[in-house]
Amino acid sequence: MRQTPNRLSELLELRRSTLLDIDSEQRLLVGNDDSGSTQLYELSGDGGWTQLTDLGEPCSGRYLPGERAVVVSADTGGTERTQLSLLRLDQPGQADQPGQADQPGQADRPAGLQPLVHDPDFIHNLLDVQPGRLVYATNRRNSVDFDVVVHTLETGHEQVLWNSGGWFTDARLSPDGRWLALSRLTTVAASSELLLVETGTGQAEPITDAGVPGNWSNLRWLPDSTGLLASSDAGAEFVSLRHFELAGRRWSTVAQAPECDVFGWAAPDGRQVAVVSTRDGADELAITDWDVTGLGAGRPVRFPHPGVLTFWADPVWAPDSSALGMTFGSPVQPPEVYTWRAGDTAERRSTSNPAAATEGLAQPRSARVPTPDGEQIPVLVLTPPEPDGSAVLIIHGGPEAASVRSWNPVAAALTLAGHTVVLPNVRGSTGYGRRWLSLDDVDKRLDSVADLVAVRDWLPTVGVDPGRVALYGGSYGGYMVLAGLAFHPGLWAAGVDIVGISSLVTFLQNTSAYRRAYREREYGRLAEDLAVLEAASPLPIIDRVRAPLLVIHGANDPRVPLSEAEQVVAAVRANGVECQLLVYSDEGHGLAKRANQLDAYPQVLDFLARQLS
């Protein structure tokens, strides 16, 4: 087998850029991991970079409209207890002066974060930023329920607009300041509802039916505050773009496509909408005119090759609507920042990686795998240049997520090492319709695990020895690895579990309290579905596992506690099966820091090379 440890390190070292915001001068706020974790940079119109933060922990941010300032959001050690700070860009730094360079990592930065909303025991999730104020959600009232708060920067005054519980995924203040639109998760699996709050009185009303399955996202008000656009699959098979008329409290569908999810982002002037269509793991962008009669014909925008636009961050319009910024990446290109102004081509703005670094990487091909019960599993297949007859199934997390045509250096390195890499979208995945999404809910959990067996049985059609197949997955994908090894023993050569669930029961008992209700809606409720949860858990039958196992976990994981890894490792070792555990003290739910990635992932490749040889 061809060994490529150095190539993996080279791929992990490639810089990733994510567009976060655009200001009134069309400067770009960019997250870039040049320093080893994602920090904030500013990219000027002439291509100059200014480093803004060096926190040692990954961070994110938004511009404060009307001022030269950024609202910075960061946690510590992967705890996800985010704190909000203000970084002023128009004042001399306390330590360094802002500077410019041609690439990230070569510029000085302003110093001195001013705390805005800080309490290290609780979460403060930034939802929206408007001139002079910001909107955030926090669980500081009781550690469980999230309240929605409007914070006025000049005075520090805070107005609680919602304190009736829930978890919020999106919020937008109307341009006239009268209304706040909120997207709140419901207790229906993979679903949310929209609420409308009058800021003057705090009175709230639902504007969607919480009992109808469907997610609502990408809230954008029209400039005259007469309505908003949102994307949803509520009451439908696929996601469509919808318009809400405030006066009549009416919804209408303005853009949809067969067998395709359609998302949209309205420009601030309300005259154009960026429409992203997602089909079989790839995104396509079109710029479409908008008026009271609806959407016009879309003008496609081209990118270098098939890839994704919404995997890392949403597209962002410039405040004057003259440009659209976005993050584009693919299996052959790390995420980079692009802008569109006119015509049919987007311009790449952040090119911090040498072109030769991705030579030899290939796009996956799409396929469908038949199952014994008549379903078709969508898969993406990466074929190595020199196949050795082995395969690795990389299973996505979520479970309400999907394997898409995104940047994955581990998958790329495995392929270069000779392994066929298959990324299955087993039942329960997004992007293939509401029916497929719901086929793993509660008592159907093990049907999705059985899909892994169907993929394995199909692998000889692409030249793979079914006796040399390994499972690899993170988060829910880690659960799928353990479930595959336990419920279908003897079929797998090895498993790699990253921050995975070993028991659905102990996971729900020990996950952070603010997450429990929303995970129960997918997996089943402890009080009502205990037998179902136990029956779908790998841990009670872990003595069946005979395949060697590598487990990776962050010590501070607030989602899947470290105890999930510790208990499965102890049980597998007690059965005399090879099992290695890697724990990173400064990580949470996954490996966010390059130093830890460079330590863990080469060990993964070495482990799989040994087990699949």
XYZ file of C-alpha atoms in Angstrom:
613
model
C 0.000 0.000 0.000
C 1.211 3.467 -0.828
C 2.083 5.345 2.375
C 1.194 9.038 2.504
C 1.717 10.337 6.078
C 3.521 13.406 4.792
C 0.780 14.092 2.257
C -1.838 14.005 4.998
C 0.144 16.523 7.032
C 0.432 18.739 3.957
C -3.336 18.617 3.436
C -4.022 19.360 7.107
C -1.654 22.334 6.917
C -3.636 23.962 4.110
C -5.365 27.135 5.280
C -9.143 27.381 5.378
C -10.983 30.685 5.001
C -14.626 31.362 5.840
C -16.537 34.555 5.029
C -18.315 35.928 8.090
C -19.451 39.441 7.105
C -19.068 42.445 4.769
C -18.995 46.079 5.928
C -20.174 49.283 4.223
C -16.754 49.766 2.576
C -16.903 46.193 1.293
C -14.141 44.996 3.562
C -14.525 41.309 4.286
C -14.493 39.787 7.768
C -12.896 36.374 7.367
C -12.215 33.441 9.658
C -8.843 31.876 8.793
C -6.919 29.123 10.581
C -3.378 30.213 9.642
C -2.421 30.423 13.332
C -3.626 26.895 14.064
C -7.177 27.788 15.076
C -9.758 29.948 13.347
C -9.064 33.647 14.014
C -10.557 36.846 12.592
C -8.954 38.683 9.683
C -10.035 41.607 7.550
C -9.566 41.439 3.797
C -9.529 44.829 2.057
C -10.610 45.581 -1.488
C -7.000 45.595 -2.692
C -6.329 42.161 -1.231
C -4.501 43.216 1.921
C -4.990 41.124 5.066
C -5.220 42.487 8.605
C -5.180 40.008 11.467
C -7.709 41.059 14.105
C -7.532 38.375 16.797
C -5.094 35.867 18.236
C -7.076 34.268 21.036
C -5.631 30.777 20.968
C -9.198 29.486 20.714
C -11.378 29.388 17.588
C -13.609 32.442 17.270
C -16.206 34.022 15.021
C -17.625 37.511 14.586
C -19.800 40.080 12.870
C -19.234 43.702 11.925
C -21.089 46.312 13.993
C -22.929 48.365 11.328
C -22.129 52.083 11.327
C -18.921 51.685 13.339
C -15.418 50.342 12.783
C -15.921 47.507 15.202
C -16.452 43.743 15.330
C -18.534 41.713 17.767
C -16.376 38.689 18.611
C -17.768 35.341 19.773
C -15.495 32.735 21.381
C -15.462 29.941 23.948
C -12.611 28.220 25.823
C -11.381 24.704 25.159
C -14.374 23.623 23.081
C -16.884 24.039 25.929
C -19.269 25.967 23.612
C -19.937 28.449 26.430
C -19.524 31.370 24.078
C -18.775 34.873 25.356
C -19.279 38.118 23.413
C -16.713 40.915 23.161
C -16.253 44.119 21.161
C -13.133 44.787 19.123
C -12.825 48.404 17.950
C -10.859 48.788 14.741
C -10.702 52.598 14.686
C -8.697 52.964 17.911
C -4.945 52.353 18.369
C -4.268 48.901 19.727
C -3.026 48.563 23.274
C -0.189 46.329 22.123
C 0.046 46.250 18.331
C -0.964 48.581 15.548
C -3.114 47.105 12.762
C -1.058 46.221 9.747
C -1.499 44.721 6.340
C 0.024 41.869 4.417
C -0.597 39.927 1.247
C -1.472 36.692 3.060
C -2.849 35.691 6.456
C -0.370 35.406 9.281
C 1.897 38.247 8.081
C 0.138 41.230 9.637
C -0.075 42.829 13.055
C -3.446 43.176 14.685
C -5.429 45.494 16.925
C -5.498 44.523 20.576
C -7.888 44.901 23.459
C -11.196 43.051 23.433
C -13.862 44.830 25.455
C -16.206 42.402 27.235
C -19.827 42.849 26.171
C -21.638 39.796 27.512
C -19.467 37.600 29.708
C -20.347 34.901 32.195
C -18.129 31.834 31.774
C -20.703 29.484 33.285
C -23.250 30.085 30.525
C -23.736 30.289 26.756
C -24.289 33.514 24.819
C -25.004 32.758 21.155
C -24.857 35.752 18.837
C -27.967 35.849 16.615
C -28.054 39.293 14.971
C -26.131 42.569 14.922
C -27.724 45.938 14.133
C -26.470 49.539 14.515
C -25.844 50.101 18.198
C -27.248 46.789 19.402
C -27.033 43.048 19.136
C -29.330 40.090 19.709
C -28.179 36.977 21.507
C -29.596 33.850 23.146
C -28.429 32.765 26.594
C -29.151 29.960 29.059
C -28.001 31.923 32.116
C -31.477 31.972 33.708
C -31.569 28.267 34.561
C -28.769 26.634 32.474
C -31.391 24.895 30.307
C -33.768 27.304 28.575
C -32.517 30.004 26.233
C -33.772 33.568 26.561
C -33.458 36.020 23.661
C -31.954 39.350 24.656
C -31.401 42.676 22.870
C -28.247 44.376 24.179
C -27.756 48.129 23.613
C -24.048 48.865 23.291
C -23.968 52.512 24.361
C -25.730 51.994 27.687
C -25.377 48.270 28.286
C -29.152 48.082 28.735
C -30.648 44.658 28.012
C -34.203 43.853 27.013
C -35.372 40.256 27.288
C -37.715 39.661 24.366
C -38.299 35.954 24.964
C -38.066 33.968 28.203
C -40.457 31.095 27.522
C -37.796 28.481 26.838
C -36.435 26.812 23.741
C -33.359 26.656 21.553
C -32.942 29.299 18.841
C -31.155 28.793 15.550
C -31.810 32.143 13.833
C -33.087 35.634 14.619
C -33.496 38.834 12.609
C -34.569 42.315 13.624
C -36.718 44.090 11.043
C -35.192 47.214 9.430
C -37.679 49.444 11.234
C -36.776 47.837 14.545
C -40.357 46.926 15.373
C -40.186 43.158 14.927
C -37.873 40.309 15.802
C -38.306 37.072 13.833
C -37.083 33.959 15.664
C -36.520 30.361 14.588
C -36.971 28.002 17.545
C -36.533 24.232 17.596
C -39.677 22.267 18.373
C -40.082 18.819 19.902
C -40.848 17.379 16.453
C -37.777 15.670 14.976
C -35.691 17.866 12.657
C -38.172 20.725 12.944
C -38.464 24.336 14.053
C -41.077 27.078 14.193
C -41.016 30.808 13.495
C -42.070 33.348 16.101
C -42.685 37.054 15.624
C -41.961 39.295 18.619
C -42.979 42.962 18.782
C -39.954 44.672 20.320
C -41.929 47.481 21.938
C -44.281 45.249 23.900
C -42.502 41.896 23.954
C -45.666 40.227 22.698
C -44.958 37.125 20.609
C -46.987 35.159 18.114
C -46.246 32.020 16.098
C -46.297 32.545 12.342
C -45.827 28.865 11.463
C -47.471 25.688 12.736
C -45.182 24.020 15.306
C -46.964 20.708 14.773
C -46.008 20.460 11.094
C -42.617 18.759 10.564
C -40.112 21.033 8.866
C -37.137 23.293 9.466
C -37.155 27.085 8.999
C -33.896 28.909 8.254
C -32.209 31.852 6.510
C -34.564 34.548 7.795
C -34.209 37.821 5.862
C -36.477 40.856 6.146
C -37.451 42.924 3.127
C -36.138 46.510 3.370
C -39.552 48.083 4.049
C -40.262 45.594 6.883
C -43.447 44.440 5.146
C -42.364 40.810 5.115
C -39.508 38.363 5.134
C -38.062 35.463 3.180
C -37.219 32.106 4.737
C -36.319 28.596 3.595
C -38.312 25.574 4.773
C -39.462 22.039 4.028
C -42.513 22.356 6.313
C -45.405 20.478 4.759
C -43.277 19.490 1.766
C -40.744 16.886 0.682
C -37.929 19.315 -0.174
C -36.853 22.765 1.035
C -38.287 25.743 -0.839
C -37.947 29.521 -0.561
C -40.992 31.186 0.985
C -42.302 34.711 1.468
C -44.172 35.931 4.552
C -46.478 38.931 4.122
C -46.639 40.718 7.458
C -49.927 42.583 6.945
C -51.938 39.513 6.006
C -49.857 37.015 8.003
C -49.674 34.847 4.859
C -46.994 32.545 3.470
C -46.375 31.814 -0.207
C -43.756 29.704 -2.002
C -41.571 31.732 -4.360
C -38.897 29.236 -5.466
C -38.767 25.444 -5.545
C -37.350 22.661 -7.689
C -38.044 18.926 -8.038
C -35.790 16.569 -6.047
C -33.782 19.549 -4.819
C -33.484 21.784 -1.735
C -33.728 25.503 -2.519
C -32.431 28.158 -0.110
C -32.413 31.923 -0.530
C -30.895 35.095 0.908
C -32.495 38.438 0.064
C -30.253 41.430 -0.633
C -30.637 44.387 1.764
C -32.344 46.488 -0.926
C -34.843 43.702 -1.577
C -34.265 43.711 -5.327
C -32.226 40.518 -5.641
C -32.110 37.120 -3.976
C -29.147 34.741 -3.882
C -30.700 31.326 -4.534
C -28.699 28.189 -3.736
C -29.985 24.868 -5.042
C -28.583 21.762 -3.374
C -28.697 18.481 -5.247
C -26.810 15.267 -4.440
C -24.172 16.969 -2.307
C -23.394 19.927 -4.601
C -24.584 23.545 -4.494
C -25.467 25.782 -7.425
C -25.876 29.565 -7.122
C -28.145 31.861 -9.120
C -28.818 35.573 -8.646
C -32.507 36.284 -9.097
C -34.465 39.530 -9.305
C -37.243 40.027 -6.755
C -40.313 42.261 -6.624
C -43.862 42.034 -5.288
C -44.785 39.609 -8.074
C -42.098 37.137 -7.013
C -38.779 35.887 -8.347
C -37.560 36.385 -11.882
C -35.326 34.098 -13.921
C -32.089 33.167 -12.180
C -28.662 34.132 -13.518
C -26.281 31.233 -12.765
C -22.920 31.982 -11.153
C -20.052 29.668 -12.063
C -17.372 28.186 -9.802
C -14.217 26.217 -10.729
C -15.761 22.793 -10.095
C -18.622 21.123 -8.200
C -18.602 21.999 -4.522
C -20.574 23.544 -1.682
C -21.493 27.108 -0.700
C -23.405 26.702 2.571
C -21.411 24.009 4.394
C -19.232 26.390 6.440
C -21.216 29.653 6.407
C -24.144 31.332 4.666
C -23.675 33.770 1.773
C -23.526 37.444 2.838
C -24.678 40.489 0.872
C -22.793 43.791 1.052
C -24.864 46.439 2.876
C -25.451 48.328 -0.405
C -26.449 45.088 -2.212
C -23.756 45.570 -4.868
C -21.831 42.392 -4.024
C -22.386 38.942 -2.592
C -19.734 37.178 -0.553
C -19.589 33.451 0.104
C -17.426 30.515 1.154
C -16.803 27.902 -1.526
C -14.948 24.641 -1.120
C -14.876 21.170 -2.611
C -13.134 17.784 -2.301
C -10.237 19.257 -4.294
C -10.089 22.719 -2.713
C -10.109 23.916 0.909
C -12.792 26.521 1.670
C -11.958 29.935 0.249
C -13.727 33.296 0.165
C -15.366 34.389 -3.102
C -17.322 37.465 -4.144
C -19.781 38.094 -6.941
C -20.580 41.547 -8.344
C -21.865 41.009 -11.855
C -21.722 38.535 -14.699
C -21.624 34.769 -14.400
C -18.401 34.107 -12.459
C -17.468 34.460 -8.801
C -14.024 35.866 -7.944
C -11.790 34.032 -5.503
C -10.529 36.482 -2.866
C -8.515 34.376 -0.415
C -5.798 32.334 -2.091
C -3.402 31.450 0.700
C -2.621 27.908 -0.474
C -0.193 26.832 -3.213
C -1.948 25.302 -6.210
C 0.387 22.292 -6.167
C -0.818 21.316 -2.687
C -4.019 19.735 -4.023
C -2.544 18.017 -7.061
C -3.779 14.472 -7.520
C -7.040 14.979 -5.615
C -10.219 13.903 -7.363
C -13.926 14.599 -7.220
C -16.154 11.786 -5.974
C -18.703 10.143 -8.189
C -22.300 9.734 -7.145
C -23.995 6.328 -6.911
C -27.056 4.632 -5.425
C -26.835 1.467 -3.336
C -29.881 -0.851 -3.212
C -31.077 -2.138 0.164
C -32.948 -5.389 0.946
C -36.129 -3.440 1.720
C -36.170 -1.667 -1.642
C -34.581 1.688 -0.727
C -31.696 3.382 -2.550
C -28.832 4.795 -0.446
C -27.112 7.845 -1.972
C -23.328 7.559 -1.737
C -20.292 9.517 -2.884
C -17.320 7.372 -3.923
C -13.678 8.484 -4.020
C -11.635 6.106 -6.163
C -7.877 5.977 -5.424
C -5.320 6.388 -8.211
C -3.818 3.028 -7.150
C -6.617 0.975 -5.513
C -5.487 -1.735 -3.097
C -8.880 -3.416 -2.723
C -9.747 -1.968 0.717
C -12.382 0.610 1.649
C -13.252 3.061 4.407
C -16.852 4.138 4.984
C -16.873 7.706 6.367
C -20.206 8.290 8.092
C -21.422 11.829 8.707
C -22.680 13.200 12.018
C -26.002 14.802 12.794
C -27.888 12.612 12.191
C -29.788 15.470 10.492
C -26.890 16.211 8.137
C -25.303 14.838 4.981
C -22.053 13.904 3.313
C -21.542 16.528 0.626
C -18.868 17.631 -1.847
C -16.859 19.496 0.787
C -13.200 19.663 1.753
C -12.126 16.598 3.761
C -8.347 16.167 4.041
C -8.645 12.823 5.849
C -10.817 11.378 3.076
C -8.408 12.742 0.472
C -5.380 11.233 2.212
C -7.087 7.866 2.656
C -7.818 7.825 -1.074
C -4.230 8.695 -1.953
C -3.133 5.823 0.315
C -5.052 3.352 -1.862
C -8.325 2.988 0.048
C -11.627 3.423 -1.752
C -13.537 5.958 0.335
C -17.333 5.816 0.438
C -19.426 8.562 2.036
C -22.934 7.140 2.516
C -26.039 9.243 3.129
C -27.882 6.545 5.047
C -31.557 6.954 5.886
C -31.939 9.920 8.215
C -29.695 12.160 6.084
C -30.730 15.577 4.815
C -30.825 16.636 1.184
C -32.855 13.722 -0.155
C -36.343 14.636 0.960
C -38.327 14.695 4.165
C -39.299 11.022 3.877
C -35.664 9.875 3.753
C -34.816 12.220 6.643
C -37.450 10.637 8.895
C -36.603 6.992 8.197
C -34.278 6.683 11.221
C -36.400 8.362 13.892
C -36.678 6.710 17.349
C -37.541 3.008 16.796
C -36.172 3.045 13.212
C -32.600 3.758 14.371
C -31.163 0.372 13.498
C -32.528 0.592 9.948
C -29.886 3.227 9.241
C -27.209 0.973 10.777
C -28.328 -1.822 8.441
C -27.683 0.559 5.532
C -23.967 0.224 6.286
C -24.241 -3.508 5.620
C -25.968 -2.829 2.295
C -23.111 -0.527 1.299
C -20.566 -3.183 2.287
C -22.385 -5.826 0.244
C -22.304 -3.467 -2.756
C -18.575 -2.717 -2.552
C -17.403 -5.648 -4.735
C -19.073 -3.859 -7.674
C -16.396 -1.156 -7.344
C -13.495 -3.576 -6.863
C -13.376 -3.733 -3.058
C -12.747 -6.864 -1.003
C -15.690 -6.921 1.488
C -13.369 -8.468 4.067
C -11.217 -5.319 4.097
C -13.704 -2.602 5.008
C -13.410 -0.187 7.947
C -15.921 2.209 9.511
C -14.979 5.814 10.362
C -17.257 8.492 11.798
C -17.581 11.460 14.132
C -20.326 12.428 16.600
C -23.460 10.589 15.409
C -21.147 9.026 12.827
C -19.158 7.687 15.768
C -22.319 6.080 17.105
C -22.849 4.504 13.687
C -19.315 3.076 13.784
C -19.894 1.465 17.183
C -23.374 0.274 16.197
C -22.053 -1.241 12.982
C -19.307 -3.108 14.836
C -21.674 -4.339 17.570
C -24.900 -5.123 15.694
C -23.155 -6.555 12.623
C -19.948 -8.121 13.976
C -17.629 -10.029 11.736
C -18.223 -7.752 8.764
C -15.688 -5.045 9.518
C -11.900 -4.965 9.651
C -11.663 -1.932 11.969
C -13.448 1.098 13.368
C -12.530 4.717 14.124
C -14.917 6.472 16.515
C -14.483 10.242 16.990
C -16.583 11.877 19.766
C -19.198 9.171 19.278
C -22.127 7.904 21.371
C -21.679 4.440 22.881
C -25.027 4.298 24.716
C -28.052 6.359 23.760
C -29.236 6.035 27.368
C -26.120 7.326 29.114
C -25.638 9.928 26.379
C -29.064 11.440 27.012
C -28.572 11.204 30.770
C -25.213 12.968 30.701
C -25.329 15.378 27.762
C -25.632 19.056 28.652
C -29.079 19.745 30.090
C -29.860 22.410 27.486
C -29.432 19.835 24.706
C -31.351 16.900 26.140
C -34.903 17.705 24.987
C -33.786 18.355 21.425
C -31.772 15.152 21.186
C -34.655 13.168 22.661
C -36.925 14.255 19.833
C -34.620 12.396 17.434
C -33.473 9.376 19.452
C -36.406 8.830 21.813
C -37.296 10.076 25.292
C -35.774 8.598 28.433
C -39.106 8.639 30.226
C -41.074 7.000 27.418
C -38.695 5.151 25.098
C -36.096 3.648 27.422
C -36.442 0.151 25.956
C -36.019 1.515 22.418
C -32.932 3.475 23.450
C -31.371 0.459 25.133
C -32.130 -1.779 22.162
C -30.352 0.629 19.776
C -27.284 1.182 21.994
C -23.979 -0.535 21.150
C -22.702 -0.692 24.743
C -24.983 -3.489 26.059
C -23.762 -5.824 23.299
C -20.217 -4.512 23.007
C -18.889 -7.996 23.808
C -19.785 -8.915 20.216
C -17.196 -6.474 18.842
C -14.107 -8.187 17.487
C -12.715 -5.511 15.164
C -9.848 -3.303 16.423
C -11.039 0.137 17.474
C -9.480 3.626 17.666
C -11.404 6.173 19.762
C -10.755 9.949 19.752
C -12.463 12.416 22.081
C -12.238 15.961 23.441
C -12.089 16.211 27.213
C -14.466 19.194 27.313
C -17.153 17.877 24.965
C -20.516 19.372 26.078
C -22.518 17.338 23.576
C -21.201 13.782 23.824
C -19.428 13.533 27.197
C -15.987 11.962 27.431
C -17.584 9.220 29.542
C -19.123 7.804 26.333
C -15.617 7.104 25.033
C -14.206 5.909 28.346
C -16.937 3.332 28.935
C -16.759 1.780 25.489
C -12.958 1.643 25.546
C -12.990 -0.088 28.939
C -15.573 -2.618 27.738
C -13.796 -3.426 24.468
C -10.437 -3.822 26.211
C -12.040 -6.082 28.830
C -13.028 -8.395 25.978
C -9.418 -8.637 24.837
C -9.932 -6.604 21.647
C -7.373 -4.029 20.546
C -8.647 -0.553 21.442
C -6.733 2.741 21.538
C -8.019 5.974 23.129
C -6.774 9.481 22.298
C -8.085 12.291 24.520
C -7.320 15.976 23.895
C -7.551 18.196 26.964
C -8.187 21.445 25.064
C -10.896 20.194 22.701
C -14.640 19.723 22.822
C -16.899 18.098 20.243
C -14.255 17.353 17.640
C -10.733 18.545 16.889
C -10.728 22.274 16.100
C -7.005 22.952 16.521
C -4.460 22.059 13.880
C -1.862 20.800 16.378
C -4.321 18.172 17.602
C -5.377 17.274 14.080
C -1.728 16.771 13.121
C -1.323 14.464 16.101
C -4.533 12.428 15.753
C -5.210 11.973 12.054
C -1.823 10.517 11.045
C -2.418 7.933 13.797
C -5.780 7.200 12.175
C -4.112 6.601 8.808
C -1.454 4.370 10.369
C -4.110 2.405 12.270
C -6.213 1.833 9.161
C -3.171 0.956 7.055
C -2.307 -1.816 9.535
C -5.830 -3.169 9.861
C -6.650 -3.090 6.142
C -3.366 -4.468 4.815
